[in-house]
Coordinates of C-alpha atoms in Angstrom, one line a residue:
X260 CA -0.3 -0.2 -0.1
X261 CA 1.4 3.3 -1.0
X262 CA 0.2 7.4 -0.9
X263 CA 2.5 10.0 -2.6
X264 CA 1.6 12.9 -2.1
X265 CA 3.4 16.1 -4.8
X266 CA 2.5 19.7 -5.9
X267 CA 3.1 20.8 -1.4
X268 CA 6.4 23.8 -2.0
X269 CA 6.7 27.8 -1.1
X270 CA 4.6 29.9 -1.7
X271 CA 3.3 33.8 -1.0
X272 CA 0.3 34.6 1.1
X273 CA -2.3 34.7 -1.1
X274 CA -1.6 32.5 -3.9
X275 CA -2.3 28.9 -4.7
X276 CA -1.5 24.8 -5.5
X277 CA -2.6 22.3 -5.6
X278 CA -1.2 18.5 -3.8
X279 CA -2.3 15.3 -5.3
X280 CA -1.5 12.3 -4.0
X281 CA -1.3 9.1 -6.1
X282 CA -3.1 5.4 -4.1
X283 CA -2.0 1.9 -4.7
X284 CA -1.2 -1.2 -3.0
X285 CA -5.4 -1.4 -2.0
X286 CA -8.8 -1.0 -4.0
X287 CA -9.3 3.2 -4.0
X288 CA -12.7 3.0 -4.8
X289 CA -13.2 1.4 -2.1
X290 CA -11.7 4.3 0.4
X291 CA -12.9 7.4 1.7
X292 CA -9.9 10.0 1.2
X293 CA -8.7 12.5 3.4
X294 CA -5.9 15.0 3.9
X295 CA -4.5 16.6 7.0
X296 CA -2.3 18.8 8.3
X297 CA 0.3 18.9 10.9
X298 CA 2.1 22.6 11.9
X299 CA 4.6 23.0 13.8
X300 CA 4.1 22.4 17.1
X301 CA 0.2 21.3 16.5
X302 CA -2.3 18.8 16.7
X303 CA -3.0 17.4 13.0
X304 CA -6.2 18.7 12.4
X305 CA -8.9 17.2 9.2
X306 CA -8.1 19.8 5.9
X307 CA -11.5 18.0 4.3
X308 CA -12.7 14.4 2.9
X309 CA -14.4 12.8 -0.3
X310 CA -16.1 9.7 -0.1
X311 CA -15.8 7.1 -1.6
X312 CA -18.1 8.0 -4.6
X313 CA -16.7 11.5 -4.4
X314 CA -20.1 12.7 -4.1
X315 CA -20.1 14.6 -0.8
X316 CA -16.6 16.2 0.4
X317 CA -16.6 17.8 3.9
X318 CA -14.4 20.9 5.7
X319 CA -12.8 22.0 8.6
X320 CA -15.0 26.1 8.2
X321 CA -11.6 27.7 8.3
X322 CA -10.4 25.8 5.5
X323 CA -14.1 26.2 3.6
X324 CA -13.7 28.7 -0.1
X325 CA -10.8 28.7 0.3
X326 CA -10.2 25.2 -0.5
X327 CA -11.8 21.7 -3.4
X328 CA -11.3 18.2 -2.9
X329 CA -12.3 16.2 -5.4
X330 CA -10.7 12.7 -7.3
X331 CA -10.2 10.9 -10.0
X332 CA -10.9 7.5 -8.8
X333 CA -9.9 6.0 -13.0
X334 CA -6.4 7.2 -12.4
X335 CA -6.2 6.6 -7.7
X336 CA -5.6 10.1 -6.9
X337 CA -6.7 12.5 -4.4
X338 CA -6.9 15.6 -4.6
X339 CA -6.2 19.5 -3.2
X340 CA -6.9 22.8 -5.0
X341 CA -5.5 25.2 -2.3
X342 CA -7.1 28.9 -2.8
X343 CA -5.1 32.0 -1.1
X344 CA -3.2 31.1 1.1
X345 CA -2.8 32.5 3.9
X346 CA 0.7 32.0 6.3
X347 CA -1.3 29.4 9.7
X348 CA -1.3 27.2 6.3
X349 CA 2.0 26.2 6.4
X350 CA 1.8 23.1 7.6
X351 CA 2.6 19.4 6.1
X352 CA -0.1 18.1 4.2
X353 CA -0.5 14.2 4.8
X354 CA -3.2 12.6 2.8
X355 CA -5.1 9.9 4.3
X356 CA -7.6 6.5 3.1
X357 CA -10.3 5.1 4.9
X358 CA -12.2 1.7 3.9
X359 CA -16.1 3.0 3.6
X360 CA -17.1 -0.6 5.3
X361 CA -14.9 -1.4 8.3
X362 CA -12.4 0.8 10.0
X363 CA -9.6 -1.6 10.3
X364 CA -7.8 -0.3 7.5
X365 CA -6.3 3.5 7.3
X366 CA -3.5 4.7 5.3
X367 CA -1.2 7.6 5.6
X368 CA 0.9 9.4 3.6
X369 CA 4.3 10.9 4.4
X370 CA 3.0 13.8 3.9
X371 CA 4.0 16.5 1.4
X372 CA 5.7 20.2 2.6
X373 CA 3.3 23.7 2.1
X374 CA 4.5 26.8 3.4
X375 CA 3.4 29.9 2.9
X376 CA 5.7 33.4 2.8
X377 CA 6.4 36.8 1.8

């Protein structure tokens, strides 16, 4: 099982980034996919989630209207489009997969760094 995030980097305030998470080793379309983030000295927090078929999304309030989660089940990939980035969005962003039919199976990616700074 692998979850490989990409697309992180450094961006100025107000800028945009698009993160990708490529999944392999499991039946992607059976998993709820989420993005989490962890800033230095803080706990990991949920950013956004998307249902296994992609029809339902949810966001943490501070990301609503700025971030968009999507997925392509044909390509086993989940995305996070981040707009209007702020310094407070600086964190390591992690991809998470949760089996839709049991809490027993879940996986984490290794994370990708996002830094928002002028």
